[in-house]
XYZ file of C-alpha atoms in Angstrom:
770
model
C 27.776 17.671 -16.443
C 24.617 17.189 -14.382
C 24.501 13.610 -13.069
C 21.182 11.791 -13.418
C 20.158 8.754 -11.403
C 17.201 6.867 -9.989
C 16.526 5.976 -6.326
C 14.959 2.654 -7.348
C 13.057 0.842 -10.096
C 9.957 -1.421 -10.002
C 10.953 -5.067 -9.737
C 7.753 -6.864 -10.751
C 8.335 -6.572 -14.497
C 6.163 -4.881 -17.103
C 4.046 -8.037 -17.375
C 4.284 -9.073 -13.705
C 6.923 -11.662 -14.537
C 8.198 -11.695 -10.959
C 4.735 -12.390 -9.536
C 4.149 -15.247 -11.942
C 7.524 -16.819 -11.217
C 7.115 -16.502 -7.432
C 3.673 -18.056 -7.394
C 4.759 -20.869 -9.720
C 7.603 -21.611 -7.324
C 5.292 -21.585 -4.304
C 3.012 -24.069 -6.094
C 5.954 -26.331 -6.823
C 5.700 -25.790 -10.574
C 9.011 -23.916 -10.939
C 12.404 -24.964 -9.635
C 14.453 -22.764 -7.358
C 17.151 -22.403 -10.008
C 14.579 -21.302 -12.593
C 13.171 -18.764 -10.139
C 16.611 -17.312 -9.463
C 17.305 -17.134 -13.188
C 14.093 -15.169 -13.739
C 15.298 -12.694 -11.121
C 18.603 -12.244 -12.961
C 16.776 -11.732 -16.258
C 14.463 -9.095 -14.780
C 17.271 -7.194 -13.098
C 19.276 -7.026 -16.329
C 16.220 -5.871 -18.284
C 15.503 -3.099 -15.795
C 19.110 -1.917 -15.695
C 19.072 -1.745 -19.485
C 15.850 0.285 -19.514
C 17.339 2.869 -17.178
C 20.653 3.086 -19.017
C 18.897 3.369 -22.389
C 16.744 6.166 -20.947
C 19.934 8.144 -20.377
C 20.614 7.766 -16.653
C 24.220 7.851 -15.491
C 23.951 5.858 -12.236
C 21.859 2.677 -12.095
C 20.477 1.417 -8.755
C 21.215 -2.068 -7.461
C 19.799 -3.587 -4.302
C 16.344 -2.235 -5.155
C 15.323 -5.702 -6.325
C 13.485 -7.844 -3.754
C 11.820 -11.229 -3.856
C 9.245 -9.936 -1.391
C 10.249 -6.662 0.256
C 13.363 -4.521 0.556
C 13.068 -4.156 4.342
C 12.938 -7.939 4.675
C 16.057 -8.093 2.469
C 17.884 -5.982 5.010
C 16.610 -8.068 7.927
C 18.186 -11.094 6.271
C 21.341 -9.130 5.453
C 21.679 -8.350 9.166
C 20.844 -11.900 10.217
C 17.726 -10.578 11.997
C 15.828 -13.849 11.658
C 13.248 -14.549 14.412
C 13.873 -17.583 16.615
C 11.084 -19.632 15.025
C 13.058 -19.519 11.760
C 16.601 -19.779 13.116
C 17.216 -23.304 11.827
C 16.925 -21.885 8.308
C 19.761 -20.354 6.308
C 19.461 -16.519 6.056
C 20.996 -16.785 2.602
C 18.301 -19.176 1.375
C 15.346 -17.694 -0.476
C 13.021 -20.111 1.333
C 13.884 -18.445 4.638
C 12.778 -15.150 3.171
C 9.470 -16.624 1.987
C 8.811 -18.344 5.305
C 9.308 -15.091 7.216
C 7.000 -13.233 4.842
C 4.310 -15.862 4.287
C 4.554 -18.249 7.203
C 5.377 -21.034 4.783
C 7.693 -21.781 1.880
C 7.845 -24.807 -0.446
C 10.248 -26.338 2.049
C 9.798 -26.349 5.812
C 6.920 -26.559 8.292
C 4.426 -23.684 8.729
C 5.299 -20.943 11.198
C 3.721 -17.632 12.143
C 4.550 -15.079 9.454
C 6.214 -11.810 10.399
C 3.987 -8.782 10.784
C 3.357 -6.651 7.711
C 2.384 -2.982 7.547
C 2.347 0.023 5.219
C 5.537 1.687 4.035
C 5.154 5.273 5.295
C 2.127 6.850 3.569
C 2.169 4.597 0.489
C 0.151 1.540 -0.481
C 3.261 -0.648 -0.417
C 3.677 -3.082 2.506
C 6.908 -4.065 4.219
C 7.719 -6.956 6.544
C 8.324 -5.573 10.042
C 11.728 -6.448 11.559
C 11.483 -8.249 14.905
C 13.837 -6.923 17.600
C 14.792 -8.472 20.923
C 16.867 -7.176 23.811
C 20.577 -7.907 23.423
C 20.213 -8.928 19.775
C 23.455 -9.170 17.819
C 23.789 -8.758 14.066
C 26.136 -10.121 11.432
C 26.449 -10.035 7.662
C 24.318 -13.085 6.928
C 22.944 -12.510 3.434
C 24.997 -11.024 0.580
C 22.296 -10.684 -2.090
C 23.029 -6.950 -2.416
C 26.684 -7.664 -3.075
C 25.902 -10.410 -5.571
C 23.427 -8.272 -7.489
C 25.824 -5.345 -7.593
C 28.530 -7.656 -8.947
C 26.037 -8.769 -11.635
C 25.458 -5.185 -12.707
C 29.152 -4.315 -12.808
C 29.966 -7.431 -14.829
C 27.291 -6.439 -17.338
C 28.794 -2.985 -17.798
C 26.456 -0.839 -15.707
C 27.662 1.961 -13.449
C 26.084 0.626 -10.281
C 24.852 2.705 -7.372
C 23.854 0.254 -4.611
C 20.834 1.263 -2.514
C 20.446 0.350 1.150
C 17.683 1.044 3.624
C 19.544 3.100 6.210
C 20.437 1.587 9.597
C 18.327 4.098 11.520
C 15.324 3.703 9.248
C 15.518 -0.101 9.461
C 15.729 0.092 13.232
C 12.892 2.620 13.482
C 10.633 0.350 11.410
C 11.393 -2.634 13.662
C 9.126 -3.810 16.455
C 10.283 -4.873 19.912
C 9.333 -8.427 20.860
C 9.471 -9.758 24.405
C 11.082 -7.646 27.117
C 10.791 -3.896 26.371
C 13.998 -1.971 25.719
C 15.341 1.053 23.855
C 15.854 0.039 20.212
C 18.828 2.376 19.917
C 20.740 -0.080 22.143
C 21.046 -2.271 19.029
C 22.500 0.439 16.812
C 26.214 -0.257 17.297
C 25.924 -3.859 16.142
C 23.795 -2.846 13.137
C 26.203 -0.103 12.054
C 29.094 -2.535 12.234
C 27.377 -4.733 9.620
C 26.665 -1.707 7.409
C 30.334 -0.777 7.610
C 31.310 -4.234 6.376
C 28.850 -3.987 3.481
C 30.160 -0.571 2.423
C 33.750 -1.806 2.614
C 32.969 -4.816 0.436
C 31.223 -2.547 -2.082
C 34.307 -0.336 -2.187
C 36.408 -3.412 -2.915
C 34.167 -3.931 -5.976
C 35.124 -0.407 -7.172
C 31.698 1.040 -6.379
C 31.984 4.833 -6.133
C 28.580 5.918 -4.798
C 26.203 4.168 -2.398
C 22.713 5.491 -1.721
C 21.587 5.051 1.871
C 17.872 5.701 2.325
C 16.793 7.370 5.554
C 13.179 8.392 4.882
C 12.516 8.673 8.623
C 14.275 12.050 8.342
C 10.928 13.503 7.198
C 9.132 12.257 10.335
C 8.689 13.822 13.763
C 11.541 11.910 15.366
C 12.455 11.983 19.069
C 15.549 14.054 19.844
C 17.699 11.007 20.612
C 16.981 9.580 17.160
C 17.970 12.840 15.471
C 21.171 12.865 17.480
C 21.888 9.272 16.471
C 22.308 10.299 12.814
C 25.510 12.173 13.583
C 27.115 9.272 15.443
C 26.053 6.696 12.809
C 27.344 8.623 9.825
C 30.503 9.677 11.647
C 31.268 5.979 11.921
C 30.336 5.180 8.320
C 32.366 8.042 6.824
C 35.520 5.975 7.250
C 34.236 3.499 4.665
C 35.954 4.070 1.285
C 32.805 4.880 -0.713
C 30.856 8.067 -1.293
C 27.504 8.120 0.519
C 24.395 9.752 -0.921
C 22.017 10.132 2.026
C 18.472 9.990 0.659
C 15.259 11.229 2.213
C 11.862 11.228 0.524
C 8.087 11.402 1.025
C 8.398 14.850 2.593
C 10.648 17.728 3.489
C 13.497 17.921 5.981
C 11.850 20.946 7.582
C 13.582 21.797 10.887
C 16.384 19.270 10.387
C 17.911 20.812 7.250
C 20.983 22.243 8.987
C 21.680 18.984 10.809
C 21.297 16.850 7.688
C 23.419 18.945 5.346
C 26.236 18.903 7.910
C 26.302 15.136 8.307
C 29.603 13.578 7.139
C 28.246 12.271 3.839
C 29.097 13.225 0.276
C 25.654 14.057 -0.977
C 22.039 14.658 0.071
C 18.948 13.572 -1.859
C 15.657 15.346 -1.146
C 12.143 14.913 -2.493
C 11.190 18.247 -4.031
C 7.954 16.808 -5.446
C 6.593 16.560 -1.897
C 8.186 19.731 -0.530
C 9.541 22.124 -3.160
C 9.854 24.908 -0.580
C 12.865 23.251 1.082
C 15.141 23.997 -1.885
C 16.193 27.599 -1.009
C 17.339 26.623 2.491
C 19.290 23.680 1.086
C 21.055 25.879 -1.433
C 22.020 28.336 1.290
C 23.305 25.733 3.752
C 24.826 22.994 1.615
C 28.597 22.757 2.218
C 30.752 23.488 -0.814
C 31.969 19.908 -1.261
C 28.562 18.174 -1.154
C 26.277 17.005 -3.953
C 22.577 17.929 -3.872
C 20.338 15.371 -5.574
C 17.083 17.088 -6.515
C 14.108 14.729 -6.663
C 11.955 16.646 -9.122
C 10.074 13.904 -11.029
C 7.154 12.441 -9.084
C 7.942 8.828 -8.206
C 4.472 8.156 -6.797
C 2.133 9.265 -9.556
C 1.745 8.639 -13.265
C 1.327 12.198 -14.526
C 3.775 13.462 -17.092
C 6.121 16.047 -15.647
C 5.810 19.719 -16.452
C 9.413 19.935 -17.626
C 9.278 23.680 -18.198
C 8.243 24.263 -14.593
C 10.942 21.901 -13.278
C 13.677 23.591 -15.300
C 12.601 26.950 -13.912
C 12.572 25.455 -10.398
C 16.160 24.206 -10.794
C 17.641 27.147 -12.689
C 19.153 28.819 -9.633
C 20.369 25.511 -8.224
C 22.127 24.666 -11.498
C 23.769 28.080 -11.576
C 24.990 27.893 -7.976
C 25.974 24.236 -7.795
C 27.034 23.348 -11.307
C 28.096 19.685 -11.443
C 27.215 19.283 -7.765
C 23.536 19.294 -8.754
C 22.127 15.841 -9.509
C 18.645 15.137 -10.860
C 16.395 12.193 -9.966
C 12.845 11.156 -9.216
C 11.692 12.196 -5.761
C 11.639 8.595 -4.511
C 11.942 5.060 -5.817
C 9.799 4.334 -8.868
C 8.568 1.212 -7.072
C 5.203 2.971 -6.742
C 4.474 3.404 -10.472
C 4.020 0.954 -13.380
C 6.992 -0.039 -15.508
C 6.411 1.107 -19.083
C 3.768 3.270 -20.743
C 4.719 1.805 -24.122
C 2.697 -1.287 -23.201
C -0.518 0.775 -23.021
C -1.571 0.313 -26.634
C -5.264 0.738 -25.834
C -5.120 4.238 -24.352
C -6.353 7.067 -26.540
C -3.700 9.544 -27.629
C -4.859 12.355 -25.345
C -4.751 10.293 -22.157
C -1.503 8.598 -23.056
C 0.104 11.982 -23.649
C -0.704 12.925 -20.041
C 1.003 9.883 -18.435
C 4.547 8.747 -17.649
C 5.478 5.394 -16.101
C 8.855 4.358 -14.648
C 10.680 4.097 -17.976
C 9.299 7.448 -19.150
C 10.130 9.098 -15.828
C 13.737 7.999 -16.254
C 13.681 9.643 -19.691
C 12.311 12.849 -18.148
C 15.107 12.868 -15.569
C 17.685 12.388 -18.312
C 16.237 15.253 -20.379
C 16.231 17.605 -17.387
C 19.886 16.774 -16.771
C 20.823 17.327 -20.405
C 19.062 20.693 -20.607
C 20.625 21.897 -17.367
C 24.034 20.713 -18.585
C 23.494 22.846 -21.688
C 25.469 22.882 -24.912
C 24.728 20.429 -27.679
C 22.905 18.089 -25.280
C 20.129 20.641 -24.816
C 19.714 20.995 -28.593
C 19.294 17.290 -29.294
C 16.095 16.801 -31.373
C 14.829 14.132 -28.975
C 15.245 16.541 -26.060
C 13.491 19.362 -27.898
C 10.584 17.061 -28.780
C 10.126 15.810 -25.231
C 10.076 19.380 -23.925
C 7.462 20.374 -26.501
C 5.330 17.291 -25.772
C 5.442 18.046 -22.055
C 4.282 21.623 -22.562
C 1.468 20.515 -24.868
C 0.248 17.850 -22.446
C 0.185 20.328 -19.566
C -1.892 22.770 -21.607
C -4.299 20.087 -22.845
C -5.040 18.810 -19.325
C -5.832 22.279 -18.044
C -8.457 22.804 -20.742
C -9.911 19.310 -21.266
C -13.637 18.686 -20.806
C -12.714 15.246 -19.451
C -11.329 16.990 -16.381
C -14.027 19.519 -15.442
C -17.713 18.923 -14.555
C -19.670 21.951 -13.363
C -22.490 19.894 -11.782
C -20.071 17.943 -9.607
C -18.365 21.127 -8.482
C -21.763 22.609 -7.523
C -22.717 19.547 -5.469
C -19.451 19.656 -3.508
C -19.854 23.397 -2.916
C -23.328 22.752 -1.445
C -21.824 20.566 1.310
C -20.812 23.659 3.248
C -24.445 24.608 3.712
C -25.713 21.174 4.816
C -24.887 20.572 8.481
C -26.651 17.179 8.734
C -25.405 15.357 5.655
C -22.636 13.605 7.583
C -24.659 12.451 10.625
C -26.773 9.321 11.234
C -30.267 10.027 12.545
C -29.777 8.396 15.975
C -26.737 7.597 18.143
C -25.165 4.138 18.031
C -26.857 2.951 21.254
C -30.279 3.443 19.654
C -29.213 2.063 16.277
C -27.719 -1.077 17.839
C -31.004 -2.019 19.489
C -32.993 -1.475 16.290
C -30.459 -3.410 14.225
C -30.486 -6.380 16.619
C -34.286 -6.500 16.508
C -34.094 -6.646 12.736
C -31.094 -8.977 12.254
C -31.471 -11.228 15.348
C -27.799 -12.190 15.413
C -26.232 -14.530 17.990
C -23.430 -13.580 20.313
C -20.049 -13.565 18.556
C -21.639 -13.336 15.096
C -19.495 -14.666 12.262
C -18.895 -13.045 8.905
C -16.167 -12.515 6.320
C -14.662 -9.317 4.997
C -16.181 -9.513 1.525
C -14.328 -11.396 -1.186
C -14.098 -15.149 -1.732
C -11.579 -17.011 -3.917
C -11.187 -15.631 -7.404
C -10.827 -18.938 -9.199
C -9.251 -19.474 -12.591
C -12.758 -19.996 -14.014
C -14.003 -16.667 -12.647
C -11.038 -14.782 -14.059
C -11.458 -16.540 -17.401
C -15.134 -15.547 -17.665
C -14.297 -11.919 -16.864
C -11.538 -11.934 -19.468
C -13.843 -13.436 -22.108
C -16.492 -10.817 -21.353
C -13.956 -7.999 -21.529
C -12.685 -9.263 -24.887
C -16.192 -9.593 -26.293
C -15.964 -13.386 -26.469
C -18.834 -13.768 -23.985
C -22.070 -11.781 -24.322
C -23.511 -9.882 -21.372
C -26.425 -12.254 -20.547
C -24.031 -15.225 -20.497
C -21.561 -13.326 -18.327
C -24.264 -12.294 -15.849
C -25.520 -15.879 -15.685
C -21.986 -17.140 -14.993
C -21.425 -14.634 -12.187
C -24.837 -15.389 -10.693
C -23.910 -19.062 -10.597
C -20.735 -18.118 -8.696
C -22.802 -16.040 -6.273
C -25.236 -18.927 -5.685
C -22.341 -21.268 -5.048
C -20.708 -18.825 -2.618
C -23.951 -18.311 -0.707
C -24.527 -22.081 -0.425
C -20.989 -22.651 0.840
C -21.406 -19.965 3.505
C -24.756 -21.396 4.619
C -23.199 -24.855 4.850
C -20.375 -23.458 6.968
C -22.863 -21.771 9.312
C -21.815 -18.146 8.889
C -24.250 -15.591 10.293
C -23.830 -12.615 7.959
C -22.991 -13.543 4.396
C -21.403 -11.809 1.419
C -21.926 -12.348 -2.295
C -18.221 -13.043 -2.817
C -17.379 -10.313 -5.368
C -16.872 -12.720 -8.291
C -17.681 -9.909 -10.724
C -14.996 -7.600 -9.303
C -11.457 -7.459 -10.587
C -10.192 -5.174 -7.811
C -11.872 -3.416 -4.911
C -10.944 0.017 -6.268
C -10.720 -0.524 -10.006
C -14.202 -2.077 -10.063
C -15.779 1.102 -8.739
C -13.572 3.424 -10.724
C -14.721 1.722 -13.929
C -18.308 2.718 -13.123
C -17.618 6.282 -12.060
C -17.102 9.300 -14.273
C -13.732 10.986 -13.828
C -11.562 7.850 -13.959
C -9.267 6.323 -16.563
C -7.734 2.849 -16.672
C -4.640 1.121 -17.914
C -4.218 -2.409 -19.230
C -0.788 -3.060 -17.721
C -0.361 -0.365 -15.096
C 0.551 -2.827 -12.346
C 2.319 -1.841 -9.138
C 3.427 -4.001 -6.219
C 1.398 -3.915 -3.030
C 3.288 -6.662 -1.185
C 5.132 -9.821 -2.157
C 3.504 -11.169 -5.301
C 0.374 -9.090 -4.772
C 0.048 -6.501 -7.559
C -2.679 -3.924 -8.092
C -3.610 -1.818 -11.083
C -4.708 1.538 -9.652
C -7.267 3.593 -11.539
C -6.303 7.128 -12.492
C -8.466 10.006 -11.293
C -8.358 12.319 -14.287
C -11.265 14.663 -13.497
C -14.348 15.478 -11.424
C -16.076 12.327 -10.113
C -19.734 11.317 -10.331
C -21.877 8.150 -10.393
C -23.879 7.931 -13.639
C -25.849 4.832 -12.522
C -26.003 2.195 -9.735
C -22.893 0.022 -9.445
C -23.607 -2.941 -7.147
C -27.382 -3.111 -6.661
C -28.272 -5.965 -9.003
C -25.537 -8.255 -7.674
C -26.393 -7.571 -4.024
C -30.126 -7.976 -4.591
C -29.544 -11.271 -6.402
C -27.386 -12.571 -3.545
C -29.951 -11.571 -0.910
C -32.671 -13.398 -2.863
C -30.722 -16.653 -2.461
C -30.833 -16.795 1.357
C -32.678 -15.830 4.498
C -29.426 -14.756 6.122
C -28.476 -11.087 5.844
C -26.078 -10.459 2.958
C -23.756 -7.444 3.185
C -23.673 -4.905 0.401
C -19.987 -4.336 -0.280
C -18.498 -0.954 -1.176
C -15.032 0.551 -1.109
C -14.949 3.814 0.834
C -14.091 7.245 -0.550
C -10.755 7.605 1.258
C -9.572 4.189 0.083
C -10.616 4.751 -3.518
C -8.674 8.010 -3.393
C -5.577 6.555 -1.713
C -5.468 3.478 -3.920
C -5.875 5.391 -7.141
C -3.396 7.661 -8.815
C -4.892 11.011 -7.743
C -5.152 14.263 -9.634
C -2.335 16.724 -9.057
C -4.407 19.790 -10.025
C -6.921 19.713 -7.112
C -6.675 18.848 -3.424
C -7.174 15.311 -2.151
C -10.048 16.644 -0.047
C -11.932 17.798 -3.137
C -11.655 14.431 -4.883
C -12.604 12.599 -1.677
C -15.768 14.646 -1.209
C -16.758 13.951 -4.802
C -16.296 10.219 -4.164
C -18.271 10.404 -0.910
C -21.280 11.920 -2.642
C -21.194 9.302 -5.390
C -21.019 6.478 -2.811
C -23.790 8.024 -0.719
C -26.116 7.574 -3.674
C -25.077 3.903 -3.914
C -25.603 3.284 -0.182
C -29.131 4.709 -0.296
C -29.947 2.600 -3.363
C -28.675 -0.547 -1.599
C -30.945 0.112 1.365
C -33.897 0.706 -0.951
C -33.115 -2.627 -2.606
C -33.572 -4.440 0.719
C -29.950 -4.718 1.833
C -29.881 -4.280 5.610
C -26.124 -4.548 6.191
C -23.737 -2.412 4.148
C -19.949 -2.499 4.460
C -17.962 0.553 3.349
C -14.328 -0.494 3.485
C -11.711 2.060 4.509
C -8.482 0.052 4.836
C -6.447 3.029 3.661
C -7.661 5.700 6.035
C -4.546 5.631 8.210
C -2.062 5.358 5.381
C -3.436 8.626 4.012
C -2.142 10.433 7.088
C 0.450 13.122 6.424
C 3.814 12.104 7.833
C 4.014 15.139 10.125
C 1.586 15.023 13.044
C 0.914 18.730 12.812
C -0.836 18.038 9.501
C -2.975 15.158 10.801
C -6.057 17.008 12.109
C -6.853 18.687 8.803
C -6.618 15.400 6.888
C -8.533 13.347 9.450
C -11.356 15.847 9.626
C -12.072 15.724 5.903
C -11.406 11.975 5.682
C -13.840 11.148 8.487
C -16.395 13.578 7.133
C -16.151 11.957 3.708
C -16.856 8.521 5.195
C -19.801 9.877 7.140
C -21.212 11.589 4.079
C -21.138 8.238 2.286
C -22.651 6.307 5.218
C -25.243 8.662 6.701
C -28.081 8.598 4.174
C -29.660 5.402 5.566
C -32.177 4.562 8.298
C -31.112 3.614 11.816
C -32.061 -0.047 11.215
C -29.449 -0.370 8.470
C -26.152 -1.587 9.882
C -23.020 0.082 8.517
C -19.754 -1.853 8.659
C -16.250 -0.745 7.741
C -12.957 -2.621 7.451
C -9.407 -1.415 8.044
C -6.118 -3.154 7.288
C -2.961 -3.345 9.397
C -2.772 -0.058 11.249
C -1.696 1.379 14.560
C -4.865 3.010 15.860
C -3.700 4.459 19.185
C -3.003 7.956 17.944
C -6.115 8.316 15.762
C -8.643 6.295 17.750
C -10.882 9.287 18.417
C -11.235 9.807 14.676
C -11.959 6.102 14.121
C -14.740 6.432 16.683
C -15.957 9.608 14.972
C -16.555 7.611 11.790
C -19.479 6.144 13.773
C -19.613 2.846 11.880
C -21.854 0.342 13.652
C -19.242 -2.405 13.183
C -15.528 -2.086 12.412
C -13.431 -5.087 11.380
C -9.662 -4.861 11.687
C -6.585 -7.001 11.032
C -5.177 -8.232 14.335
C -4.040 -11.849 14.013
C -0.385 -11.096 13.236
C -0.237 -8.659 16.162
C -1.797 -11.207 18.575
C -4.696 -8.815 19.294
C -2.333 -6.043 20.441
C -4.103 -3.600 18.134
C -7.203 -3.861 20.323
C -5.375 -2.083 23.135
C -6.207 1.264 21.561
C -9.918 0.411 21.414
C -9.898 -0.796 25.029
C -8.105 2.255 26.404
C -10.347 4.612 24.469
C -13.451 2.663 25.528
C -14.533 2.431 21.912
C -18.356 2.373 22.031
C -19.347 0.476 18.873
C -18.887 -3.124 17.688
C -15.563 -4.656 16.593
C -14.552 -7.686 14.563
C -10.867 -8.407 15.305
C -9.473 -10.668 12.582
C -8.763 -14.137 13.947
C -6.674 -15.568 11.142
C -4.116 -14.264 8.712
C -5.405 -14.533 5.158
C -2.008 -13.548 3.743
C -0.661 -16.919 4.835
C -1.772 -20.348 3.558
C -1.800 -21.670 7.134
C -5.219 -22.858 8.371
C -5.848 -21.672 11.959
C -6.977 -24.230 14.513
C -10.120 -23.913 16.628
C -8.165 -23.490 19.849
C -5.974 -20.808 18.235
C -9.054 -18.800 17.244
C -10.673 -19.268 20.650
C -7.466 -18.110 22.320
C -7.421 -14.942 20.223
C -11.103 -14.210 20.846
C -10.702 -14.879 24.566
C -7.871 -12.370 24.573
C -10.086 -9.954 22.620
C -12.955 -10.350 25.103
C -10.602 -9.272 27.880
C -10.267 -5.947 26.099
C -13.728 -5.494 24.513
C -17.065 -6.689 25.981
C -18.110 -9.953 24.315
C -21.514 -8.615 23.307
C -19.755 -6.156 20.986
C -17.368 -8.646 19.360
C -17.648 -10.216 15.907
C -15.605 -13.166 14.595
C -14.093 -12.811 11.142
C -10.913 -13.254 9.060
C -8.303 -10.513 8.890
C -9.140 -9.473 5.352
C -10.787 -10.588 2.111
C -10.287 -14.142 0.818
C -9.835 -13.294 -2.858
C -6.260 -14.557 -3.126
C -6.800 -17.866 -1.294
C -8.020 -21.259 -2.552
C -11.379 -22.789 -1.627
C -10.062 -25.835 0.302
C -8.011 -23.737 2.735
C -10.769 -21.092 2.969
C -13.446 -23.622 3.857
C -11.175 -25.383 6.340
C -10.323 -22.087 8.033
C -13.904 -20.798 8.106
C -15.184 -24.132 9.414
C -12.782 -23.777 12.334
C -13.732 -20.137 12.795
C -17.476 -20.911 12.972
C -16.896 -23.819 15.359
C -14.725 -21.615 17.583
C -17.514 -19.025 17.708
C -20.032 -21.770 18.550
C -17.883 -22.973 21.431
C -17.407 -19.418 22.651
C -21.175 -18.958 22.719
C -21.624 -22.241 24.547
C -19.229 -21.024 27.210
C -20.984 -17.681 27.551
C -23.764 -16.886 29.981
C -25.446 -14.744 27.345
C -26.964 -16.947 24.596
C -28.166 -13.967 22.568
C -26.445 -10.668 21.924
C -27.587 -7.662 23.895
């Protein structure tokens, strides 16, 4: 029999139950016991969904109150000193590390957060110090596994591997080799595996996705010593890699002393032949053949053909699974009652992907299982959906294809008219900004009233004129608040926008949308990515009326706010029938039209956000140049249709810029704003060393935390920034948008930010920017 399993399941709930419970607890409206009970209810529901879908092994340990990497930090007792008085087993400790504050306890600096490999999920970065010792300090994984076993599920606990956890960690204080900490970490993992064995667990999945990276030799060598030590534990280990292929490490990995290997064939199908040739006769091969990162229905016929030889050669030693955890897709397509039949037939969410895995296993097992009517129907539906997509007029647009093809013949479409040095002078003459100009990243609090008006309009309970009037009132209010605070460059606040990507996708041809297709971005933050189903175009202007209205309310410059082509691509579910480059160029051309229209409407500052540009990087450095060239070109296509006097901004989220700084500079944005507060301005090192020529706004306070930064704190950060970047090229701004915060904390923080900038100017010899 072919064993079927799942590397991990979404934890937020089909209706975002986890988010709602977390936020109620943070507000003091839900007790801790009620929160914990909601977690138990969700876990049981998700285990039942997977078992009912037909999976044999059900993952445990994939549940997290905030992030699975943070779970493992607590498991290891890796709690930073500023939190050490707290109990690692207490959920409030977890929330304080992630958010800087929990319902109990004083505020403290939150741990750094960054992207999980090349996904849009964020993890909390482990903090590592020289000589650090680890111990089994949090047993949530053991407790949750016991829950599953007691409820009759065949549990397969999932752990982030010791080497991956260590690789993702960041050294604090005195520099040292992180591998010095490995022995102590592995000792804790050994204890966990032994305790799981005592619970009669047979298989444990240990995730080591860093195996698909370009690791230093000493890290590759460390795998053998780590798993030699862990092989003495009385459980079977399934070593899981995903997000790419093993490439040159295949021989090393298949010979590690583990009982099975999981690989992601959706990201690298070409690695299968080498695995079949080199896999030892006693090992299991888990084939990740259902895409865990996209919502397209699987082509089951193609997958069965792909696995035919493997099934013949391995027999029961072949397992079937999604390529990676289903954390990155919505929970259940059955909730999408508003989708038309054609679109719905093209999609599969987490529940449906589990069903696909089960069907593949049953067909490969053969016999009566393959003849089951439900199996036959799912195979037929898959084949029909594949055929329909290939032929649908919703997918193909000849005019869009022609416009993209014409890019090859236009050598100037991605270049501004003059270099930055000339543009900067013209822009300063027009805008007349002070030194250390203040601004925000774009969004202001999305209040309950704003969300209610949008919902009423969407349901038809509020007519369009009334909706527009309500949003204009919000814009007026936001402009007045910013003027009162003393900000220099204002924004309209984005009250009319539900999401920075979905809002634009809803106005572009080539996109489709779900009602409940939520996925977790970080903590309680959930997003509902649009789906790129076909060729992309802009049928009419998207933001002009709102931006023009905002500019009419003030004499201060108001930024036009757009999401960039790379970010729209990365934060949508992309097509799987064309290259990412093709879709990105289509988006760039559509946004170029919008940028030109904004300028013609009198908007002199336009921000094209690209927070996702680094996360789109391929995991192997050899593949970076090709991606970065088309990504940068796409941004420049979008930004380069305007006059030199128009100032182009861009914003990027938590990223390490050192190794791509030349491409960031090649984007040629007049102003770039970046998230730096959690890294204490360390991210500016790359810009200093490169001698980045344009203007920079390093974020001075962490909007992901409810903590209000003090004036001296902001001044300290900006003073540190001015030691790296000349003051005349520095802006003062928050780390990111303020959509998820409340007005009282926002106004308190911005008041301090503006006052800090005022004091910085007063201490400067240059009263006006150069």
